[in-house]
């Protein structure tokens, strides 16, 4: 079949494919972690503001999240840029074509990100000011809009990253709406894939609550955070088993077959990707019965984070399996520019060190502000 796939960029790749892929996966993993904390964290903050009258801890958690979320937002965006660059280098002809076909919603992301960012600042600033009562109602509405905006952004991403894998659908979409008013509705795996991401984001934010709990000094609040976080992680993860299965059956035949025995690597990843979240859930549940649960909780959180890492690799395997009939990045010419690669690695490590330093500063400042806010109440 003659498909309208543009030619790859004639410029050779500036680094070997294995290195570009490693950097893509590494930076995407970081993006996903922060994105999950942002999407899940705003949803948790919304629930807390709704429950503010019945639960003092909810008010306190909303305050803590209000102090953290603006930084989490900034890291989500910054850490999205690097995978976008690596993706363009290796799969540009697919990503550009699908981005043009869904051009309107794709470009609308910029406006949605700006609005959501404002909303998060509105929430954050209203919590730290003293005019709490009259503004709480408005804060809930703004937070609900932020959650909606972030969920919509994620949906557009899912549309683009599924459409780039289906060049056989491009011409039809172009003929139906050549001006970019498209989404990838006819993709059978779109909805389960999207729900899988959203539930995953809620689950990871549950782990975030457990981590916040582990860092708390005050016993009752610490216990509450760990309980709520474990509950959120366990509930959404168990649901995600069902959604994950739905996602699997909606994949095209050859890709699905690869994950259920056809390809040893893909099948092992699926197996590990199912065992790790079970291990995480088991450790979080066992922690409840332990006198000193810290070790169980740390193992539980680590298994949860490893699950995200495995899912990131699986998503890449899925992309390569889906594109295999049309393209393999290993066929592209490579002319390594080692000087530039070295510079990137040095700057990347320096960037991660800065990120770590900033996160520590934010964590310390949050604790000081939270203590001050507690004293005021
Ligand atoms: C702030 C709100 C954001 C949310 C909620 C969000 C959410 C998501 C989601 C759900 C996916 C996976 C979609 C799928 O595969 O089905 C994704 C992938 C991705 N996002 Fe974000 N994102 C956000 C911001 C950004 C920004 C600002 C950038 C770039 C500057 C970015 C870059 C990427 C890239 C490059 C991928 C795909 C990487 C790959 O295919 O390996 N994201 N995002």
CSV table of C-alpha atoms and ligand atoms in Angstrom, one decimal:
chain,number,residue,atom,x,y,z
A,1,UNK,CA,0.0,0.0,0.0
A,2,UNK,CA,1.2,3.5,-0.8
A,3,UNK,CA,1.1,5.5,2.4
A,4,UNK,CA,1.7,9.2,2.8
A,5,UNK,CA,4.7,8.8,5.1
A,6,UNK,CA,7.2,11.6,4.6
A,7,UNK,CA,10.9,10.7,4.1
A,8,UNK,CA,13.0,10.8,7.2
A,9,UNK,CA,15.2,13.9,7.7
A,10,UNK,CA,18.2,13.4,5.3
A,11,UNK,CA,20.6,14.6,8.1
A,12,UNK,CA,22.3,11.6,9.8
A,13,UNK,CA,21.4,11.0,13.4
A,14,UNK,CA,23.8,12.9,15.8
A,15,UNK,CA,24.2,9.8,18.1
A,16,UNK,CA,23.7,6.0,17.8
A,17,UNK,CA,20.0,4.9,18.1
A,18,UNK,CA,20.6,3.0,21.4
A,19,UNK,CA,21.9,6.1,23.0
A,20,UNK,CA,19.1,8.3,21.7
A,21,UNK,CA,16.5,5.7,22.8
A,22,UNK,CA,18.1,5.4,26.3
A,23,UNK,CA,17.9,9.2,26.7
A,24,UNK,CA,14.3,9.3,25.4
A,25,UNK,CA,13.2,6.7,27.9
A,26,UNK,CA,15.1,8.2,30.8
A,27,UNK,CA,13.8,11.7,30.2
A,28,UNK,CA,10.3,10.5,29.5
A,29,UNK,CA,10.3,8.5,32.7
A,30,UNK,CA,11.1,11.7,34.6
A,31,UNK,CA,8.4,13.6,32.7
A,32,UNK,CA,5.8,10.9,33.5
A,33,UNK,CA,6.7,10.9,37.2
A,34,UNK,CA,6.1,14.6,37.5
A,35,UNK,CA,3.1,14.6,35.2
A,36,UNK,CA,1.5,11.9,37.3
A,37,UNK,CA,2.2,13.8,40.5
A,38,UNK,CA,0.7,16.9,38.8
A,39,UNK,CA,-2.5,15.3,37.4
A,40,UNK,CA,-3.0,13.0,40.4
A,41,UNK,CA,-2.0,15.7,42.9
A,42,UNK,CA,-4.5,18.3,41.6
A,43,UNK,CA,-7.2,15.6,41.7
A,44,UNK,CA,-6.3,14.8,45.3
A,45,UNK,CA,-6.2,18.6,46.1
A,46,UNK,CA,-9.7,18.9,44.6
A,47,UNK,CA,-11.1,16.1,46.8
A,48,UNK,CA,-9.4,17.7,49.8
A,49,UNK,CA,-11.0,21.1,49.2
A,50,UNK,CA,-14.4,19.4,48.8
A,51,UNK,CA,-13.9,17.5,52.1
A,52,UNK,CA,-12.5,20.5,53.9
A,53,UNK,CA,-15.5,20.8,56.3
A,54,UNK,CA,-15.4,17.2,57.5
A,55,UNK,CA,-11.7,16.6,57.7
A,56,UNK,CA,-9.0,18.8,59.2
A,57,UNK,CA,-6.3,16.6,57.7
A,58,UNK,CA,-7.8,17.3,54.2
A,59,UNK,CA,-7.4,21.0,54.8
A,60,UNK,CA,-3.8,20.4,55.8
A,61,UNK,CA,-3.0,18.2,52.8
A,62,UNK,CA,-4.6,20.8,50.5
A,63,UNK,CA,-2.2,23.3,52.0
A,64,UNK,CA,0.8,21.1,51.5
A,65,UNK,CA,-0.2,20.3,47.9
A,66,UNK,CA,-0.8,24.0,47.2
A,67,UNK,CA,2.8,24.7,48.2
A,68,UNK,CA,4.2,21.8,46.0
A,69,UNK,CA,2.1,21.8,42.9
A,70,UNK,CA,3.5,25.0,41.1
A,71,UNK,CA,7.0,23.5,41.2
A,72,UNK,CA,5.7,20.1,40.1
A,73,UNK,CA,4.0,21.9,37.1
A,74,UNK,CA,7.2,23.6,36.1
A,75,UNK,CA,9.2,20.3,36.3
A,76,UNK,CA,6.5,18.5,34.2
A,77,UNK,CA,6.9,21.0,31.4
A,78,UNK,CA,10.6,21.3,31.5
A,79,UNK,CA,11.1,17.5,31.6
A,80,UNK,CA,8.7,17.1,28.6
A,81,UNK,CA,11.0,19.1,26.3
A,82,UNK,CA,13.9,16.6,26.3
A,83,UNK,CA,11.8,13.5,25.2
A,84,UNK,CA,10.1,15.6,22.6
A,85,UNK,CA,13.5,16.4,21.1
A,86,UNK,CA,14.7,12.8,21.1
A,87,UNK,CA,11.3,11.6,19.7
A,88,UNK,CA,11.5,14.1,16.8
A,89,UNK,CA,15.1,13.1,16.0
A,90,UNK,CA,14.1,9.4,15.7
A,91,UNK,CA,10.5,9.4,14.6
A,92,UNK,CA,10.1,13.0,13.2
A,93,UNK,CA,8.3,12.0,10.0
A,94,UNK,CA,5.6,10.2,12.0
A,95,UNK,CA,5.2,12.7,14.8
A,96,UNK,CA,5.1,15.8,12.6
A,97,UNK,CA,2.5,14.2,10.3
A,98,UNK,CA,0.2,13.2,13.1
A,99,UNK,CA,0.7,16.6,14.9
A,100,UNK,CA,-0.4,18.4,11.7
A,101,UNK,CA,-3.5,16.2,11.3
A,102,UNK,CA,-4.6,17.0,14.9
A,103,UNK,CA,-3.1,20.5,14.6
A,104,UNK,CA,-5.9,22.4,16.4
A,105,UNK,CA,-6.1,20.4,19.6
A,106,UNK,CA,-2.3,19.9,19.5
A,107,UNK,CA,-1.6,23.7,19.4
A,108,UNK,CA,-4.4,24.3,21.9
A,109,UNK,CA,-2.2,22.5,24.5
A,110,UNK,CA,-0.2,25.7,24.8
A,111,UNK,CA,-3.2,27.7,25.9
A,112,UNK,CA,-4.5,24.9,28.1
A,113,UNK,CA,-1.1,24.6,29.9
A,114,UNK,CA,-1.0,28.3,30.5
A,115,UNK,CA,-4.5,28.4,31.9
A,116,UNK,CA,-3.9,25.3,34.1
A,117,UNK,CA,-0.7,26.9,35.4
A,118,UNK,CA,-2.6,30.0,36.3
A,119,UNK,CA,-5.2,27.9,38.1
A,120,UNK,CA,-2.6,26.0,40.1
A,121,UNK,CA,-1.1,29.4,41.2
A,122,UNK,CA,-4.5,30.7,42.1
A,123,UNK,CA,-5.1,27.6,44.3
A,124,UNK,CA,-1.6,27.9,45.8
A,125,UNK,CA,-1.9,31.6,46.6
A,126,UNK,CA,-5.4,31.4,48.0
A,127,UNK,CA,-4.3,28.8,50.5
A,128,UNK,CA,-1.4,30.8,51.8
A,129,UNK,CA,-3.4,34.0,52.2
A,130,UNK,CA,-5.6,34.6,55.2
A,131,UNK,CA,-8.9,35.3,53.4
A,132,UNK,CA,-9.5,31.6,53.4
A,133,UNK,CA,-13.3,31.2,53.9
A,134,UNK,CA,-14.8,33.3,51.1
A,135,UNK,CA,-12.4,32.1,48.5
A,136,UNK,CA,-12.6,28.4,49.2
A,137,UNK,CA,-15.7,27.9,47.0
A,138,UNK,CA,-14.0,29.6,44.1
A,139,UNK,CA,-10.8,27.6,44.7
A,140,UNK,CA,-12.7,24.4,44.3
A,141,UNK,CA,-14.2,25.5,41.0
A,142,UNK,CA,-10.7,26.6,39.7
A,143,UNK,CA,-9.2,23.3,40.8
A,144,UNK,CA,-11.9,21.3,39.1
A,145,UNK,CA,-11.1,23.3,35.9
A,146,UNK,CA,-7.4,22.6,36.3
A,147,UNK,CA,-8.0,18.9,36.6
A,148,UNK,CA,-10.2,19.0,33.5
A,149,UNK,CA,-7.6,21.0,31.6
A,150,UNK,CA,-4.8,18.6,32.6
A,151,UNK,CA,-6.9,15.6,31.7
A,152,UNK,CA,-7.7,17.1,28.3
A,153,UNK,CA,-4.0,17.8,27.7
A,154,UNK,CA,-3.2,14.2,28.5
A,155,UNK,CA,-6.0,13.1,26.1
A,156,UNK,CA,-4.6,15.1,23.2
A,157,UNK,CA,-1.2,13.5,23.9
A,158,UNK,CA,-2.7,10.1,23.8
A,159,UNK,CA,-4.4,11.0,20.5
A,160,UNK,CA,-1.2,12.2,18.9
A,161,UNK,CA,1.0,9.3,20.2
A,162,UNK,CA,-1.5,6.7,18.9
A,163,UNK,CA,-2.1,8.5,15.5
A,164,UNK,CA,1.6,8.7,14.8
A,165,UNK,CA,1.6,4.9,14.9
A,166,UNK,CA,-1.2,4.5,12.3
A,167,UNK,CA,-0.2,6.1,9.0
A,168,UNK,CA,-2.9,4.0,7.2
A,169,UNK,CA,-5.4,6.4,8.8
A,170,UNK,CA,-3.8,9.7,7.9
A,171,UNK,CA,-5.2,10.2,4.4
A,172,UNK,CA,-8.8,9.6,5.5
A,173,UNK,CA,-8.4,12.1,8.4
A,174,UNK,CA,-6.8,14.6,6.1
A,175,UNK,CA,-9.7,14.3,3.6
A,176,UNK,CA,-12.3,14.6,6.3
A,177,UNK,CA,-10.8,17.7,8.1
A,178,UNK,CA,-7.7,19.0,6.3
A,179,UNK,CA,-7.6,22.0,8.6
A,180,UNK,CA,-6.4,20.1,11.7
A,181,UNK,CA,-9.8,19.7,13.5
A,182,UNK,CA,-9.2,16.0,14.2
A,183,UNK,CA,-8.7,13.6,17.0
A,184,UNK,CA,-7.9,9.9,16.6
A,185,UNK,CA,-11.3,8.6,17.6
A,186,UNK,CA,-11.2,5.6,15.3
A,187,UNK,CA,-8.2,4.1,17.2
A,188,UNK,CA,-9.6,1.2,19.2
A,189,UNK,CA,-6.9,1.4,21.9
A,190,UNK,CA,-7.3,5.2,22.4
A,191,UNK,CA,-9.7,5.2,25.4
A,192,UNK,CA,-8.2,2.3,27.3
A,193,UNK,CA,-4.7,3.7,26.8
A,194,UNK,CA,-5.8,7.1,28.0
A,195,UNK,CA,-7.6,5.6,31.0
A,196,UNK,CA,-4.6,3.5,31.8
A,197,UNK,CA,-2.5,6.7,32.0
A,198,UNK,CA,-5.0,8.6,34.1
A,199,UNK,CA,-5.4,5.8,36.6
A,200,UNK,CA,-1.6,5.3,36.6
A,201,UNK,CA,-1.3,9.0,37.4
A,202,UNK,CA,-3.7,8.7,40.4
A,203,UNK,CA,-1.8,5.6,41.6
A,204,UNK,CA,1.5,7.4,41.5
A,205,UNK,CA,0.1,10.4,43.3
A,206,UNK,CA,-1.0,7.9,46.0
A,207,UNK,CA,2.7,6.8,46.3
A,208,UNK,CA,3.5,10.5,46.5
A,209,UNK,CA,1.2,10.8,49.6
A,210,UNK,CA,2.9,7.8,51.2
A,211,UNK,CA,6.3,9.5,50.6
A,212,UNK,CA,4.9,12.7,52.1
A,213,UNK,CA,3.7,10.7,55.1
A,214,UNK,CA,7.1,9.1,55.6
A,215,UNK,CA,8.6,12.5,55.8
A,216,UNK,CA,6.1,13.8,58.5
A,217,UNK,CA,7.1,14.2,62.1
A,218,UNK,CA,3.6,14.3,63.6
A,219,UNK,CA,2.2,10.8,64.1
A,220,UNK,CA,-1.5,11.2,63.4
A,221,UNK,CA,-1.1,13.2,60.2
A,222,UNK,CA,1.7,10.8,59.1
A,223,UNK,CA,-0.5,7.8,59.6
A,224,UNK,CA,-3.4,9.4,57.8
A,225,UNK,CA,-1.3,10.4,54.7
A,226,UNK,CA,0.2,6.8,54.5
A,227,UNK,CA,-3.3,5.3,54.8
A,228,UNK,CA,-4.9,7.6,52.2
A,229,UNK,CA,-1.9,7.2,49.8
A,230,UNK,CA,-1.9,3.4,50.1
A,231,UNK,CA,-5.7,3.3,49.6
A,232,UNK,CA,-5.5,5.5,46.5
A,233,UNK,CA,-2.6,3.4,45.0
A,234,UNK,CA,-4.2,0.1,45.8
A,235,UNK,CA,-7.7,1.0,44.5
A,236,UNK,CA,-6.5,2.6,41.2
A,237,UNK,CA,-3.9,-0.1,40.6
A,238,UNK,CA,-6.4,-2.9,40.9
A,239,UNK,CA,-8.8,-1.1,38.5
A,240,UNK,CA,-5.8,-0.6,36.2
A,241,UNK,CA,-5.4,-4.3,35.9
A,242,UNK,CA,-8.8,-4.4,34.2
A,243,UNK,CA,-8.1,-1.4,32.0
A,244,UNK,CA,-4.7,-2.7,31.1
A,245,UNK,CA,-6.3,-6.0,29.9
A,246,UNK,CA,-8.8,-3.9,27.9
A,247,UNK,CA,-5.9,-2.0,26.4
A,248,UNK,CA,-4.1,-5.2,25.5
A,249,UNK,CA,-7.1,-6.7,23.7
A,250,UNK,CA,-7.6,-3.5,21.7
A,251,UNK,CA,-4.1,-3.5,20.3
A,252,UNK,CA,-3.8,-4.6,16.6
A,253,UNK,CA,-3.3,-8.4,16.2
A,254,UNK,CA,0.5,-8.6,15.5
A,255,UNK,CA,1.3,-6.2,18.3
A,256,UNK,CA,-0.9,-7.9,20.8
A,257,UNK,CA,0.5,-11.3,19.9
A,258,UNK,CA,4.0,-10.0,20.5
A,259,UNK,CA,3.0,-9.2,24.1
A,260,UNK,CA,1.4,-12.6,24.7
A,261,UNK,CA,4.2,-15.0,23.7
A,262,UNK,CA,5.1,-13.8,20.2
A,263,UNK,CA,8.1,-11.8,21.3
A,264,UNK,CA,10.1,-12.9,24.4
A,265,UNK,CA,11.2,-9.4,25.4
A,266,UNK,CA,7.7,-7.9,25.1
A,267,UNK,CA,6.1,-10.8,26.9
A,268,UNK,CA,8.6,-10.7,29.8
A,269,UNK,CA,8.0,-7.0,30.1
A,270,UNK,CA,4.3,-7.6,30.4
A,271,UNK,CA,4.9,-10.3,33.0
A,272,UNK,CA,7.2,-8.1,35.1
A,273,UNK,CA,4.8,-5.2,34.6
A,274,UNK,CA,2.0,-7.2,36.2
A,275,UNK,CA,4.1,-8.7,39.0
A,276,UNK,CA,5.6,-5.4,40.2
A,277,UNK,CA,2.4,-3.6,41.0
A,278,UNK,CA,1.1,-6.7,42.8
A,279,UNK,CA,4.3,-6.6,44.9
A,280,UNK,CA,3.8,-2.9,45.5
A,281,UNK,CA,0.1,-3.5,46.7
A,282,UNK,CA,1.2,-6.4,48.8
A,283,UNK,CA,3.9,-4.4,50.6
A,284,UNK,CA,1.6,-1.5,51.2
A,285,UNK,CA,-1.0,-3.8,52.7
A,286,UNK,CA,1.6,-5.7,54.8
A,287,UNK,CA,2.9,-2.3,56.1
A,288,UNK,CA,-0.5,-1.8,57.9
A,289,UNK,CA,0.1,-4.9,60.1
A,290,UNK,CA,3.7,-4.0,60.9
A,291,UNK,CA,4.9,-2.2,64.1
A,292,UNK,CA,7.6,-0.3,62.1
A,293,UNK,CA,6.2,-0.3,58.6
A,294,UNK,CA,8.9,2.0,57.1
A,295,UNK,CA,10.7,-0.8,55.3
A,296,UNK,CA,7.6,-2.3,53.8
A,297,UNK,CA,6.5,1.1,52.6
A,298,UNK,CA,9.8,1.9,51.0
A,299,UNK,CA,9.8,-1.4,49.1
A,300,UNK,CA,6.1,-0.8,48.1
A,301,UNK,CA,6.9,2.7,46.7
A,302,UNK,CA,10.0,1.4,44.9
A,303,UNK,CA,8.0,-1.5,43.3
A,304,UNK,CA,5.4,1.2,42.2
A,305,UNK,CA,8.1,3.4,40.6
A,306,UNK,CA,9.7,0.3,38.9
A,307,UNK,CA,6.3,-0.4,37.5
A,308,UNK,CA,6.2,3.0,35.9
A,309,UNK,CA,9.7,2.4,34.5
A,310,UNK,CA,8.7,-0.9,33.0
A,311,UNK,CA,5.5,0.6,31.5
A,312,UNK,CA,7.7,3.4,29.9
A,313,UNK,CA,9.8,0.7,28.2
A,314,UNK,CA,6.7,-1.3,27.2
A,315,UNK,CA,5.2,1.8,25.6
A,316,UNK,CA,8.4,2.1,23.5
A,317,UNK,CA,8.3,-1.5,22.5
A,318,UNK,CA,4.7,-1.1,21.5
A,319,UNK,CA,5.7,1.9,19.3
A,320,UNK,CA,8.4,0.0,17.6
A,321,UNK,CA,6.2,-3.1,17.0
A,322,UNK,CA,3.4,-0.9,15.5
A,323,UNK,CA,5.9,1.0,13.2
A,324,UNK,CA,7.8,-2.1,12.2
A,325,UNK,CA,5.9,-2.6,8.9
A,326,UNK,CA,6.9,0.9,7.8
A,327,UNK,CA,10.1,2.0,9.6
A,328,UNK,CA,13.0,1.1,11.8
A,329,UNK,CA,15.1,3.9,13.2
A,330,UNK,CA,18.1,1.5,13.1
A,331,UNK,CA,18.1,2.0,9.3
A,332,UNK,CA,18.8,5.7,9.6
A,333,UNK,CA,22.4,6.9,8.9
A,334,UNK,CA,24.4,7.9,12.0
A,335,UNK,CA,27.2,10.4,12.2
A,336,UNK,CA,27.9,10.7,15.9
A,337,UNK,CA,28.8,14.2,17.2
A,338,UNK,CA,30.5,13.0,20.4
A,339,UNK,CA,31.5,16.5,21.5
A,340,UNK,CA,27.8,17.6,21.5
A,341,UNK,CA,26.7,14.4,23.1
A,342,UNK,CA,29.3,14.8,25.9
A,343,UNK,CA,28.1,18.4,26.4
A,344,UNK,CA,24.5,17.2,26.6
A,345,UNK,CA,25.3,14.5,29.1
A,346,UNK,CA,27.3,17.0,31.3
A,347,UNK,CA,24.4,19.5,31.1
A,348,UNK,CA,21.9,16.8,31.7
A,349,UNK,CA,23.6,15.6,34.9
A,350,UNK,CA,24.1,19.2,36.0
A,351,UNK,CA,20.4,19.8,35.3
A,352,UNK,CA,19.4,16.7,37.4
A,353,UNK,CA,21.6,17.9,40.2
A,354,UNK,CA,19.9,21.3,40.1
A,355,UNK,CA,16.6,19.6,40.1
A,356,UNK,CA,17.5,17.6,43.2
A,357,UNK,CA,18.8,20.8,44.9
A,358,UNK,CA,15.6,22.7,44.1
A,359,UNK,CA,13.4,19.9,45.2
A,360,UNK,CA,15.2,19.7,48.5
A,361,UNK,CA,14.9,23.5,48.9
A,362,UNK,CA,11.1,23.3,48.1
A,363,UNK,CA,10.7,20.4,50.5
A,364,UNK,CA,12.4,22.3,53.3
A,365,UNK,CA,10.5,25.5,52.6
A,366,UNK,CA,7.2,23.5,52.5
A,367,UNK,CA,7.9,22.0,55.9
A,368,UNK,CA,8.7,25.5,57.4
A,369,UNK,CA,5.6,27.1,55.8
A,370,UNK,CA,3.4,24.1,56.9
A,371,UNK,CA,4.6,24.4,60.4
A,372,UNK,CA,4.0,28.2,60.4
A,373,UNK,CA,0.5,27.6,58.9
A,374,UNK,CA,-0.2,25.0,61.7
A,375,UNK,CA,0.7,27.5,64.4
A,376,UNK,CA,-1.6,30.1,62.9
A,377,UNK,CA,-4.6,27.8,63.0
B,1,LIG,C1,1.4,19.8,31.6
B,1,LIG,C2,0.6,18.9,31.3
B,1,LIG,C3,1.0,17.6,30.6
B,1,LIG,C4,0.4,16.4,30.7
B,1,LIG,C5,-0.9,16.2,31.6
B,1,LIG,C6,1.0,15.4,29.9
B,1,LIG,C7,0.6,14.1,29.7
B,1,LIG,C8,1.2,13.2,28.9
B,1,LIG,C9,0.7,11.9,28.7
B,1,LIG,C10,-0.5,11.3,29.3
B,1,LIG,C11,1.5,11.3,27.8
B,1,LIG,C12,1.4,9.9,27.2
B,1,LIG,C13,0.4,9.8,26.1
B,1,LIG,C14,0.3,8.4,25.5
B,1,LIG,O1,1.4,7.8,25.2
B,1,LIG,O2,-0.8,7.9,25.3
B,1,LIG,C15,2.6,12.2,27.5
B,1,LIG,C16,3.6,12.0,26.7
B,1,LIG,C17,4.6,12.9,26.3
B,1,LIG,N1,4.7,14.2,26.7
B,1,LIG,FE1,3.5,15.1,28.2
B,1,LIG,N2,2.1,16.0,29.3
B,1,LIG,C18,2.1,17.4,29.7
B,1,LIG,C19,3.0,18.3,29.2
B,1,LIG,C20,4.0,18.1,28.3
B,1,LIG,C21,4.9,19.1,27.7
B,1,LIG,C22,4.7,20.6,28.0
B,1,LIG,C23,5.7,18.5,26.9
B,1,LIG,C24,6.8,19.1,26.0
B,1,LIG,C25,7.3,20.2,26.1
B,1,LIG,C26,5.4,17.1,26.9
B,1,LIG,C27,6.1,16.1,26.2
B,1,LIG,C28,5.7,14.8,26.1
B,1,LIG,C29,6.3,13.8,25.2
B,1,LIG,C30,7.5,14.1,24.3
B,1,LIG,C31,5.6,12.7,25.3
B,1,LIG,C32,5.9,11.3,24.6
B,1,LIG,C33,7.2,10.7,24.8
B,1,LIG,C34,7.3,9.4,24.0
B,1,LIG,O3,6.4,9.1,23.2
B,1,LIG,O4,8.3,8.7,24.3
B,1,LIG,N3,4.4,16.9,27.8
B,1,LIG,N4,2.4,13.4,28.2
